[in-house]
XYZ file of C-alpha atoms in Angstrom:
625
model
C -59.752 57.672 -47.784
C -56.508 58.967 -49.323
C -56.529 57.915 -52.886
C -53.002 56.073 -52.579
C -54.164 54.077 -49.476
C -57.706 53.200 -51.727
C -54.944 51.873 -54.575
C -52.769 49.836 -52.553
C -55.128 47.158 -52.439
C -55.613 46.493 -56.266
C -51.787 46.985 -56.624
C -51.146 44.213 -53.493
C -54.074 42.110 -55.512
C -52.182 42.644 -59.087
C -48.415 41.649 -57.078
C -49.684 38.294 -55.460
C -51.943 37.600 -59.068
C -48.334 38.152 -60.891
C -46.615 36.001 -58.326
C -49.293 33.208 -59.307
C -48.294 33.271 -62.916
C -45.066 32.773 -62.081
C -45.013 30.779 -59.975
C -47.042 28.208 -62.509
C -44.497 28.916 -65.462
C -41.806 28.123 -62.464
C -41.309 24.655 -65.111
C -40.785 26.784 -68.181
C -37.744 24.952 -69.226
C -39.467 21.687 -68.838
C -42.510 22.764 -71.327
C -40.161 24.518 -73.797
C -37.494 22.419 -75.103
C -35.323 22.764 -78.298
C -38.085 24.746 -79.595
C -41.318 22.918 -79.021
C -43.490 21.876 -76.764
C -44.275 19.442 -74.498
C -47.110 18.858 -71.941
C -46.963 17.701 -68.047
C -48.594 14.312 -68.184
C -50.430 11.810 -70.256
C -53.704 13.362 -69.918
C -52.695 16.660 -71.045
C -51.845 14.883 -74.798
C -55.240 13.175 -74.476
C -56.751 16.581 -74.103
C -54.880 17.933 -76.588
C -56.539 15.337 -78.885
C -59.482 16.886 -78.652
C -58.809 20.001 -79.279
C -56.481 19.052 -82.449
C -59.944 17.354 -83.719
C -62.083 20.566 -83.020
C -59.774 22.737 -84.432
C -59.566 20.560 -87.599
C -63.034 20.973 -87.998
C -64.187 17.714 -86.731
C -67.204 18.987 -85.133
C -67.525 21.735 -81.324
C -68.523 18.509 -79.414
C -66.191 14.892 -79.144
C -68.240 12.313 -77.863
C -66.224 9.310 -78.630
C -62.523 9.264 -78.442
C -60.924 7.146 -81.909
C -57.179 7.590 -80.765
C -57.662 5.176 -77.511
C -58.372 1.381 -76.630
C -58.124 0.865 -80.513
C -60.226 -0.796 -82.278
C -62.829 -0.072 -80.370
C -62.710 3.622 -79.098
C -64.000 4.940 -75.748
C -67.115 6.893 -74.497
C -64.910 9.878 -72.407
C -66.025 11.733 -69.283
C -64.266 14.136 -70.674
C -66.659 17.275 -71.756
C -66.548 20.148 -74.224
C -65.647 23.784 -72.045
C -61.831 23.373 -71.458
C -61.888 21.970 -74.892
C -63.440 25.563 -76.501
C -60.776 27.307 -73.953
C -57.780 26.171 -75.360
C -59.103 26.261 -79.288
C -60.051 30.193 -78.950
C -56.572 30.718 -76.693
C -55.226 29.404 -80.009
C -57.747 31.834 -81.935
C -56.060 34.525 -79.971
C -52.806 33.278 -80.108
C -52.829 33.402 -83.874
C -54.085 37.130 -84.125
C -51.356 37.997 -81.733
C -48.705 36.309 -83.908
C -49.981 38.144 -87.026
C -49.547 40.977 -85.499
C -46.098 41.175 -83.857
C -44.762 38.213 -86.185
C -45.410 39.981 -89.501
C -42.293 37.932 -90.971
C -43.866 34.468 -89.922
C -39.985 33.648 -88.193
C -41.518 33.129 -85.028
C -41.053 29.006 -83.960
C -44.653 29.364 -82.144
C -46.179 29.831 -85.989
C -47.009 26.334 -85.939
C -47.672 25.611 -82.487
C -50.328 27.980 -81.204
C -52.776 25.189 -80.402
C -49.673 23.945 -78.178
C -49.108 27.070 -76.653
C -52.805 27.797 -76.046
C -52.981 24.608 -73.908
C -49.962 25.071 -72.308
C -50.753 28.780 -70.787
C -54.932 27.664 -70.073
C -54.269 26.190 -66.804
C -51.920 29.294 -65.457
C -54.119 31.905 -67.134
C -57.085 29.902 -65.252
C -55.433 29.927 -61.566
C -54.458 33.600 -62.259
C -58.427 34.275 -62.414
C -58.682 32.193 -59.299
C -56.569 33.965 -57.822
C -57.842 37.282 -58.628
C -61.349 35.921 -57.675
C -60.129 35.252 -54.115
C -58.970 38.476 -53.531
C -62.120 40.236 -54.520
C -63.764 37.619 -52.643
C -61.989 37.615 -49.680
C -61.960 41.701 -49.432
C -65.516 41.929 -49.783
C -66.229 39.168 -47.056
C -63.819 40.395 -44.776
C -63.446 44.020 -44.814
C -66.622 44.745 -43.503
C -67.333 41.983 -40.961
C -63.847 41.521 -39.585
C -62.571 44.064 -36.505
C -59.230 44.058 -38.531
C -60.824 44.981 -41.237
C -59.369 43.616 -45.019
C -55.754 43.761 -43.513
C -56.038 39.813 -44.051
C -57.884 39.361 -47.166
C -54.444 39.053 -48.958
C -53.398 34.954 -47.538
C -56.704 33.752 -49.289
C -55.210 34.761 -52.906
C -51.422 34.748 -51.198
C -51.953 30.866 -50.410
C -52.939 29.976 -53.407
C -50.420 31.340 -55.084
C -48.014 29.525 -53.786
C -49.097 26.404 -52.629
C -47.627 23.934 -54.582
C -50.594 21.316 -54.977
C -52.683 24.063 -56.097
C -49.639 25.442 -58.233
C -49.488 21.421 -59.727
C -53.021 21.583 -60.407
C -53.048 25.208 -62.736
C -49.167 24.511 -64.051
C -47.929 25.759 -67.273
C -47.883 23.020 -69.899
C -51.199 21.418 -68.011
C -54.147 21.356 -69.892
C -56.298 19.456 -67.431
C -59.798 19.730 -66.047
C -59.224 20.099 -62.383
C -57.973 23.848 -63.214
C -61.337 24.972 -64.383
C -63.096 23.124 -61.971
C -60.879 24.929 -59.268
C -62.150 27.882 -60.996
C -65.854 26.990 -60.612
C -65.317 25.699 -57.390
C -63.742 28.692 -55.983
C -66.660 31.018 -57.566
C -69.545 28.270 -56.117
C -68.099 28.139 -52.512
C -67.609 31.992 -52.249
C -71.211 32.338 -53.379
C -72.349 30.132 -50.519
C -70.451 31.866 -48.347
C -71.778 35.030 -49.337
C -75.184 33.924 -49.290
C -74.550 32.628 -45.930
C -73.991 36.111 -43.975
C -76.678 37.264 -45.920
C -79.454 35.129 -44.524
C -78.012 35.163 -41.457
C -78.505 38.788 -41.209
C -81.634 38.884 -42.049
C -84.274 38.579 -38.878
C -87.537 38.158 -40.713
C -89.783 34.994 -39.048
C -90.613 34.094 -43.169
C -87.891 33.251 -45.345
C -89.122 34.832 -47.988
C -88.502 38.399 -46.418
C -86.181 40.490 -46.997
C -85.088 43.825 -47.272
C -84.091 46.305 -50.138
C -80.196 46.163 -49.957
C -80.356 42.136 -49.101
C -82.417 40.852 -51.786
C -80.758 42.309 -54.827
C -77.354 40.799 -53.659
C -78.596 37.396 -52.869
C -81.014 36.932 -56.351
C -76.930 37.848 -57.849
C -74.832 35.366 -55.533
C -77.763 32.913 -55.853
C -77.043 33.155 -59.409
C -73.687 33.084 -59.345
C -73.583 29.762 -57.218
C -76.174 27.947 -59.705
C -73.966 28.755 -63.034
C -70.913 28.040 -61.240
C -71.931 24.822 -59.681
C -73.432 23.909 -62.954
C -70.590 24.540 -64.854
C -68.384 22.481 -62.412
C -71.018 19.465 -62.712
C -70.562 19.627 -66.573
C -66.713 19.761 -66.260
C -66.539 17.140 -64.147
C -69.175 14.589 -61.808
C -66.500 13.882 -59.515
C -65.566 16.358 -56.987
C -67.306 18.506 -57.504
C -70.954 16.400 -57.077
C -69.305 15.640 -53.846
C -69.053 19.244 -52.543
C -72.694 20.126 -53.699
C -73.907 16.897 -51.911
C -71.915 18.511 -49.052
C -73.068 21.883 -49.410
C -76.655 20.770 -49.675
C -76.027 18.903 -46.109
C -75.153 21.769 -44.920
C -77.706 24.037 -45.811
C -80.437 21.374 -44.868
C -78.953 21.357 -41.547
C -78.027 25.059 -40.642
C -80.716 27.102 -42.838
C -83.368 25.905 -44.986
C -84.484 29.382 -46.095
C -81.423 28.447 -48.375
C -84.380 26.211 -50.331
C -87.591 28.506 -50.170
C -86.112 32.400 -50.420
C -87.505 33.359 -53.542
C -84.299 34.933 -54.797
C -82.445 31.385 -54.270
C -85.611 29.526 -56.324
C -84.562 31.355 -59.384
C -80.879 30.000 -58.624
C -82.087 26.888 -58.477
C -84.206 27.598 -62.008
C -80.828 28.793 -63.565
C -78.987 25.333 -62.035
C -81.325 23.369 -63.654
C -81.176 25.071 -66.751
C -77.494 25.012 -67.403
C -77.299 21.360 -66.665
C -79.816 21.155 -69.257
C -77.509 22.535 -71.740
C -74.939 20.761 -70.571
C -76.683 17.376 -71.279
C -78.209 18.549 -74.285
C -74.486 19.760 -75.584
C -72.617 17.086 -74.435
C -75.080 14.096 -73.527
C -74.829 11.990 -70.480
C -71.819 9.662 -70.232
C -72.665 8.322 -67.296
C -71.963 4.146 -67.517
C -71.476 1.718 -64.941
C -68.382 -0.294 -65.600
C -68.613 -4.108 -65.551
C -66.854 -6.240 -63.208
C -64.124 -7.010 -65.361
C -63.974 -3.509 -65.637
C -63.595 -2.953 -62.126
C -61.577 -5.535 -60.777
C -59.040 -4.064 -63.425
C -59.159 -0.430 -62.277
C -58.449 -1.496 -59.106
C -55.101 -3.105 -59.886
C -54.732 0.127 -62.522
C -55.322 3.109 -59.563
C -52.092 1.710 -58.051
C -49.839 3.092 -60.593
C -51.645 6.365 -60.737
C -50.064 9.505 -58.576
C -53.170 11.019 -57.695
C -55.092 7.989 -56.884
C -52.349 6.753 -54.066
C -52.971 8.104 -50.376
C -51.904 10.527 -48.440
C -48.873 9.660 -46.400
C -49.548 11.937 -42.695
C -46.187 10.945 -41.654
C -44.187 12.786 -44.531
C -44.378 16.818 -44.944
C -46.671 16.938 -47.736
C -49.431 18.366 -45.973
C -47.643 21.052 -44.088
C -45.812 22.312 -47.627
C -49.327 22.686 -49.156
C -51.020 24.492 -46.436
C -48.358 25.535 -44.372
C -47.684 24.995 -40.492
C -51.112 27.228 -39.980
C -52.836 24.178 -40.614
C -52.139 22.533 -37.346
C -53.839 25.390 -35.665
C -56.542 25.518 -37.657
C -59.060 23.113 -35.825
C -58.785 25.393 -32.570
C -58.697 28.610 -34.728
C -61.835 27.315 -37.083
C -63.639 26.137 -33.416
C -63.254 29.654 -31.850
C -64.142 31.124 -34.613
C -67.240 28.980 -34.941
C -68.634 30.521 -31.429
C -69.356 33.834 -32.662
C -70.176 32.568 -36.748
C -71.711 29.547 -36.986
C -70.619 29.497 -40.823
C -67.272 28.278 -39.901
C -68.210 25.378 -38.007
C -69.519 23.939 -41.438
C -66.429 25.361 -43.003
C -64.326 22.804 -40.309
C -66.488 20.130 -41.221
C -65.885 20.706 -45.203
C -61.632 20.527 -44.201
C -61.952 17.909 -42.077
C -64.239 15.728 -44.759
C -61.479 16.907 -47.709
C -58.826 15.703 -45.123
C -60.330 12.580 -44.955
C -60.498 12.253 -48.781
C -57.195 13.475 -49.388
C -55.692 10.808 -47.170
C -57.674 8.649 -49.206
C -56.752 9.740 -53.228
C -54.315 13.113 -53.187
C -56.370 14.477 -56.082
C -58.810 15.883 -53.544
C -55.655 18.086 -52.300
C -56.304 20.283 -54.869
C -60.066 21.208 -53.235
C -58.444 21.149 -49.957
C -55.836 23.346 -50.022
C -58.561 25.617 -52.177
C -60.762 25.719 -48.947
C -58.160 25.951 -46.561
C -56.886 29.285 -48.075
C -60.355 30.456 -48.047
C -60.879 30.401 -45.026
C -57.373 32.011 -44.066
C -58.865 35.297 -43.401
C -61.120 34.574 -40.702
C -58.671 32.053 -38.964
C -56.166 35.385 -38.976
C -58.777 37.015 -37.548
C -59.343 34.726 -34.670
C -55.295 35.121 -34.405
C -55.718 39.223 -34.442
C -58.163 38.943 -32.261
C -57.133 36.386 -30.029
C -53.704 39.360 -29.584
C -55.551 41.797 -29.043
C -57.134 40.138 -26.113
C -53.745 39.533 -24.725
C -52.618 43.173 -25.356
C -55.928 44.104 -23.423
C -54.702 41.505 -20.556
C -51.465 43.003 -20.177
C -52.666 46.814 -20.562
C -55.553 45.897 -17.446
C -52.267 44.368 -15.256
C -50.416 47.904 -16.232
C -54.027 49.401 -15.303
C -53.457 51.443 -18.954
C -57.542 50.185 -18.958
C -59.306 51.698 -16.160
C -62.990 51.797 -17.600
C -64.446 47.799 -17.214
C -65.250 47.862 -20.597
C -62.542 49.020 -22.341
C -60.930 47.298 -24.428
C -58.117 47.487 -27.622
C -60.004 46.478 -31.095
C -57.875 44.051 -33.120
C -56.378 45.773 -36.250
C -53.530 48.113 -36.672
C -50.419 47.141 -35.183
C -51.987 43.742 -34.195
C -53.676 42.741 -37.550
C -50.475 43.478 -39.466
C -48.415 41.674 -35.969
C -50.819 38.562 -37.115
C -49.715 38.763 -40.868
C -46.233 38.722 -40.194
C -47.151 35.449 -38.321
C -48.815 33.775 -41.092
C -45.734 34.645 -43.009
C -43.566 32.613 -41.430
C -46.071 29.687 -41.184
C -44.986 29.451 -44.979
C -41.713 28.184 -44.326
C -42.509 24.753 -44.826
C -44.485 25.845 -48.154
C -40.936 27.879 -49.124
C -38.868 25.072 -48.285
C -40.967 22.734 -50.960
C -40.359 25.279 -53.195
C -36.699 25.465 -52.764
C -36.447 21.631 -53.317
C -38.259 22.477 -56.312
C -36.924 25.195 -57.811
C -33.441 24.077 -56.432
C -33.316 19.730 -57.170
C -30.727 18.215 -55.650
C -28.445 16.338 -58.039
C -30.637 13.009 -58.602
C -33.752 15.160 -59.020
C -32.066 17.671 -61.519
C -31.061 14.435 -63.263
C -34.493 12.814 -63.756
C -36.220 15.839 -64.935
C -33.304 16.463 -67.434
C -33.989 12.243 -68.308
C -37.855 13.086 -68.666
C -37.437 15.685 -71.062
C -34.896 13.785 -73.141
C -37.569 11.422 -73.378
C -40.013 13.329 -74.633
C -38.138 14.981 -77.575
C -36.945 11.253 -78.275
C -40.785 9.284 -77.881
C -41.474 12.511 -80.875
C -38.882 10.930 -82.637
C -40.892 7.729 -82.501
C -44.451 9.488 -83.403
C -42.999 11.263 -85.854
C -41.430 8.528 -87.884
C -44.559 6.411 -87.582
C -46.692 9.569 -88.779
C -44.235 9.750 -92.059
C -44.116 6.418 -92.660
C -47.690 4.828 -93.175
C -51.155 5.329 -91.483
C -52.122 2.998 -88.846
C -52.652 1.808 -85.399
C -50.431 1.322 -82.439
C -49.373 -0.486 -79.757
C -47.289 0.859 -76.794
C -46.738 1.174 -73.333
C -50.296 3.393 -71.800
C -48.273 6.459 -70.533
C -46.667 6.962 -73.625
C -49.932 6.330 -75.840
C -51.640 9.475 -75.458
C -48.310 11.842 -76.432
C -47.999 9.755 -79.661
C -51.783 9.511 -80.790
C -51.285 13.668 -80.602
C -48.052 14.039 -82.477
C -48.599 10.742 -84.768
C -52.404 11.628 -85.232
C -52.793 7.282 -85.423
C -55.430 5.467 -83.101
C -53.312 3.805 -80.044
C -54.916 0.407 -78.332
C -54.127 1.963 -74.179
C -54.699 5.109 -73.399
C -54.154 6.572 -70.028
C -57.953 7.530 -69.075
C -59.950 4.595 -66.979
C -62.556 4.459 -69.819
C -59.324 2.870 -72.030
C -58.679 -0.401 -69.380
C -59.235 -2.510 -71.855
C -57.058 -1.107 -74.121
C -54.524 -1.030 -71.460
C -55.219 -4.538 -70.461
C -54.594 -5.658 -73.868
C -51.150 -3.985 -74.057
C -50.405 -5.212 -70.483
C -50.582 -8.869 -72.105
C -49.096 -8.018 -74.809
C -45.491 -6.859 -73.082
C -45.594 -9.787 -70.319
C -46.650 -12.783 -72.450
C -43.455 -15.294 -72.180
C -43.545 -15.952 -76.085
C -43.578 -14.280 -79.367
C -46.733 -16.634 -80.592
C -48.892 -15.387 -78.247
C -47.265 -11.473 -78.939
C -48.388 -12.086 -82.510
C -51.663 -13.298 -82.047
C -52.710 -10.186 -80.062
C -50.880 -7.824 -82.215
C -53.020 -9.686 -85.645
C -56.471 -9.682 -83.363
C -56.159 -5.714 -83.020
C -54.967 -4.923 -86.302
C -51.972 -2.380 -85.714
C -49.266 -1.623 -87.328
C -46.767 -0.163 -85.028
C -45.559 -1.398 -81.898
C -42.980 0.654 -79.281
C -41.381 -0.745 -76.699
C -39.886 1.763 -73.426
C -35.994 0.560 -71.748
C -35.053 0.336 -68.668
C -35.499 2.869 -65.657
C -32.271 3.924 -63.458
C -32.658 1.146 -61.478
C -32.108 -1.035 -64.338
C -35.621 -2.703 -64.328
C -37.644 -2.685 -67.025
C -40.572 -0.154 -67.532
C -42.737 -2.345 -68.985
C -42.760 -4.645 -66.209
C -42.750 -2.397 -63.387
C -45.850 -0.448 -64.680
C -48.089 -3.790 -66.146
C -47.001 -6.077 -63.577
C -49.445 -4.790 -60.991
C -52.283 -5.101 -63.418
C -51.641 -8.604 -64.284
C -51.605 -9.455 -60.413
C -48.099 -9.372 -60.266
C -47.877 -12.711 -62.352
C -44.239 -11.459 -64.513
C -42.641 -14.626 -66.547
C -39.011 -14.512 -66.288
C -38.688 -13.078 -70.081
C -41.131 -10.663 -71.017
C -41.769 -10.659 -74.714
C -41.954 -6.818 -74.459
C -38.379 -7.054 -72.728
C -36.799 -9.583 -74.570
C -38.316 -7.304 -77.826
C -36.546 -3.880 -76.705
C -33.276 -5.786 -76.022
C -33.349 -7.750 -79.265
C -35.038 -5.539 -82.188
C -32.319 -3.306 -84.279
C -33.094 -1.626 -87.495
C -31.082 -3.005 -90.443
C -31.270 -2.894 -93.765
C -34.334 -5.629 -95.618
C -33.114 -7.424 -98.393
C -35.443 -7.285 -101.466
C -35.979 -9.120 -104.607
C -34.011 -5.733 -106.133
C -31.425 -6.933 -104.260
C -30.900 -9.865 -106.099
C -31.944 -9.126 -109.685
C -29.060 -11.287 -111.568
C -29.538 -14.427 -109.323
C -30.930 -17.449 -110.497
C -35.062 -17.797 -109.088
C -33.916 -20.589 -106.741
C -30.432 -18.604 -105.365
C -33.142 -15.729 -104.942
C -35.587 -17.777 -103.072
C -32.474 -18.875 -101.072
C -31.025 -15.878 -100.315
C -34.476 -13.802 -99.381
C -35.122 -16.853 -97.227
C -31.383 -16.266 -95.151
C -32.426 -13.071 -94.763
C -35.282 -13.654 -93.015
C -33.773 -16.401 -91.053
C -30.890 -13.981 -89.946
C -33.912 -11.284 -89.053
C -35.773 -14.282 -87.182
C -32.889 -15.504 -85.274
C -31.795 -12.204 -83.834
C -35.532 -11.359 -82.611
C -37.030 -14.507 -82.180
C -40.154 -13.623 -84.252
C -41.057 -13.087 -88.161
C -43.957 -11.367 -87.442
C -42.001 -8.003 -86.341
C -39.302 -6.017 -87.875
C -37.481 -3.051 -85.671
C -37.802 0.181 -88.017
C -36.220 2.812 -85.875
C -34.847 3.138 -82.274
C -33.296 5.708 -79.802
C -32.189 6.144 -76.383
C -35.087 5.532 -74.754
C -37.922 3.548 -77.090
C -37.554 0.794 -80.301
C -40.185 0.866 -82.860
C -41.580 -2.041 -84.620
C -43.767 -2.459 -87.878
C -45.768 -5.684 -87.747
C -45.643 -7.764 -91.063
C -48.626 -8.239 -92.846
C -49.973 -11.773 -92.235
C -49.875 -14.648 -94.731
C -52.771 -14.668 -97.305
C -53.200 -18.279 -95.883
C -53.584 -16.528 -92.424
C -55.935 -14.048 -93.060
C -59.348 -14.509 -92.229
């Protein structure tokens, strides 16, 4: 092979792995703003959290979680490897700044743990990507009459699809981009395990020959440690897909179970989740019907947890208009490799699940663009028959068996096809990349917002230590910058938390306001405006979990509208009165205080254009317990 032909492959792979970091930094102006940074959604500042406390030096492992559903804390299902990522990223990222920021000017100086969780999740879908490509050339170049002219839409697809994109974003310090990661490395293993039994004709599974069994005691490997590693990041998904996988195997080849190369794999599974447990513990609990009714009203108000709507183009703009085909092209495929029949089953079970929470769209689209090279194939191959059809009724084939391979002209025909079943995935990108006026206009509003609720944190954090109440979607960003405990939190583990808040904002009186605020002990209390609709926050968000009960006046509302700061009279004030025109006067002051908000029990310390922070008064002595 001419040594420029054997480059242009790693130089194609290096293009489409660049084209997936950028295309994740594509909201660089959202992360960055006036010089800091700022993180995607609540659960990024939750994660953040935890890798503030390990890089404080409050132990490698966080077990319980202080900063949420206050007083009490949670038990998290959150676990320890993204955690390590982003605290040595910030490792790095402070070697690197010693080294080209001699001076100390640069504004990162004091945000490298920021920046290290903002670039995990693109530097992780970059490996993914990267991954695929090797992947996909090894599993196609060989076994594929086009050869690896098609390997390039597995790590292509990914790049751009715009769930998977979401899912590995810059400023996105989330699980599901490691566990895309391991899940990407497990399913390729499988795969490649796959073609390897099935090429091997021994009558005992335990058979094989010199060039086989070396590469499937490494894949076997490579699927236990992966599919460990996913089960320790997360017990969600990717349990699912094992359960799946395992179904799969049982019911297409189960020398997958008694090849001696796969028993150490399943040795090495075991032992990793070992670790895992022993590093981490299990965190496994039930949740109690209370519990549960709750998280059913909560899921509502979650993104990822609504459905799939079939009607709209979402699913086309992730996968592309290929995806329509793909049933027929998977089921042809299927007659000469039975692999992809369970490959069709896996898309058509993530379908399923998508339509049910879109956080399994992350996992489909992954699969999807896996198997892009061999539905091209079918495509290549499915032209070349055609070619071969229209050659015979030119008679340009006059043997019987003749007949023109798929590849060349056709495989690269077949690309250019593919390419322009993106158009629906470029046209999502040019509504994204391009907003329209409204759109352009929240996302400017959003990151007003955050640089304002900072405000808020940061006042509360120079003030005086303690806890805090406010709306959940807001309470994970301020635990991080205020470093105080908050009573929601936006995890399911904090409900209660939530729940408490939730009763909090909608109770129709200040009494009952005060009573909750004394029974959890916090300090602070911030309350969120209006939307652009002119409807309160607070009650669009906690209505739902409340069952939709919403009393005319919210205290929460009726709070945000009424609280101002202004200045408190103190005894100071009044040195040269008389004792009883002091007593009199501190006692107007508080009446004027009372009358305006409608409660003693709260004074508004600070407010901006979006949020209102409160201090709660320290109770009576008589009221104390």
């Amino acid at each position: 092979m001419h040594p420029l032909k054997r480059l242009l492959w790693p130089l194609l792979l290096t293009a489409i792995c660049a084209l997936a970091f950028a295309a994740r930094c594509w909201n660089l102006t959202d992360v960055f703003v006036a010089g800091r940074i700022y993180f995607v959604d609540a659960d990024c500042y939750s994660r953040m959290t935890r890798a503030a406390l390990i890089a404080d030096g409050h132990g490698l492992v966080i077990r319980h979680h202080d900063f949420e559903n206050f007083p009490h804390g949670t038990m998290p299902h959150t676990t320890a490897p993204l955690d390590w990522l982003i605290v040595a990223g910030k490792k790095i990222t402070d070697l690197a700044l010693r080294i080209v920021d001699r001076q100390g000017t640069s504004l990162l100086r004091d945000q490298t743990l920021d920046l290290a969780g903002a670039l995990v999740s693109p530097l992780l879908g970059v490996l993914t990507c990267g991954w695929l490509g090797w992947w996909a050339r090894r599993d196609c170049g060989p076994d594929t009459p086009s050869g690896a002219v098609c390997a390039w839409a597995a790590p292509l697809l990914f790049a751009v699809s715009p769930v998977l994109v979401h899912g590995t974003s810059l400023g996105r310090p989330d699980h599901q981009s490691l566990v895309v990661l391991l899940l990407a490395v497990a399913l390729g293993a499988e795969w490649r395990i796959s073609a390897l039994l099935g090429k091997d004709e021994a009558p005992r599974p335990v058979s094989y020959g010199p060039n086989v069994a070396p590469l499937l005691l490494r894949w076997s490997i490579a699927a236990a440690v992966s599919w460990a590693a996913a089960l320790w990041v997360s017990l969600y998904e990717p349990l699912v897909l094992l359960v799946v996988a395992l179904v799969c195997w049982w019911v297409g080849n189960r020398w997958r179970f008694a090849a001696r190369e796969c028993r150490v794999g399943w040795s090495v599974f075991a032992g990793t989740l070992l670790v895992a447990v022993m590093i981490d513990g299990w965190r496994v609990v039930w949740p109690d019907p209370s519990a549960r009714a709750a998280f059913a009203a909560w899921q509502t108000t979650i993104g990822e947890l609504r459905h799939l709507d079939l009607r709209a183009p979402t699913l086309l703009q992730w996968l592309g208009a290929l995806a329509v085909l793909s049933p027929f092209l998977l089921g042809l495929a299927a007659r000469t490799d039975r692999r992809m029949a369970a490959v069709l089953a896996l898309l058509l079970l993530l379908l399923g699940l998508t339509l049910w929470q879109l956080r399994w769209g992350y996992f489909l689209a992954l699969v999807f663009a896996m198997s892009l090279p061999r539905q091209l194939g079918v495509v290549e191959q499915c032209l070349a028959a055609a070619r071969n059809a229209a050659a015979r009724r030119k008679g340009g084939l006059k043997a019987p068996g003749s007949a023109v391979a798929a590849g060349g002209k056709i495989a690269w025909f077949g690309a250019a096809v593919f390419l322009l079943t993106l158009w629906p995935v470029a046209k999502a990108w040019d509504a994204m990349l391009y907003p329209d006026r409204l759109a352009a206009k929240g996302r400017e509003e959003r990151s007003a917002e955050g640089v304002k609720l900072r405000e808020v944190a940061t006042r509360m954090r120079a003030a005086e230590t303690g806890a805090f109440l406010a709306p959940w979607w807001l309470s994970p960003a301020i635990a991080y910058w205020s470093r105080q405990p908050g009573v929601a939190g936006s995890s399911h583990q904090a409900l209660a938390g939530t729940m408490e808040t939730a009763r909090f904002y909608l109770t129709p009186d200040a009494a009952t306001a005060e009573t909750i605020a004394r029974r959890l002990g916090v300090r602070w209390i911030v309350t969120d405006g209006a939307d652009e609709d002119g409807v309160s926050r607070l009650v669009k968000a906690y209505g739902p979990l409340l069952g939709g009960a919403v009393p005319d006046s919210p205290w929460g509302v009726a709070m945000h509208e009424r609280g101002h700061p202004r200045e408190r009279a103190s005894a100071d004030d009044f040195r040269d009165a008389s004792p009883e025109l002091k007593a009199k006067l501190l006692a107007l002051a508080e009446r004027v205080e009372l009358d305006e908000l409608g409660s003693a029990a709260f004074t508004c310390v600070f407010t901006n254009q979006f949020f209102k922070l409160f201090r709660v008064k320290d109770a009576e002595p008589a009221m104390t317990p």
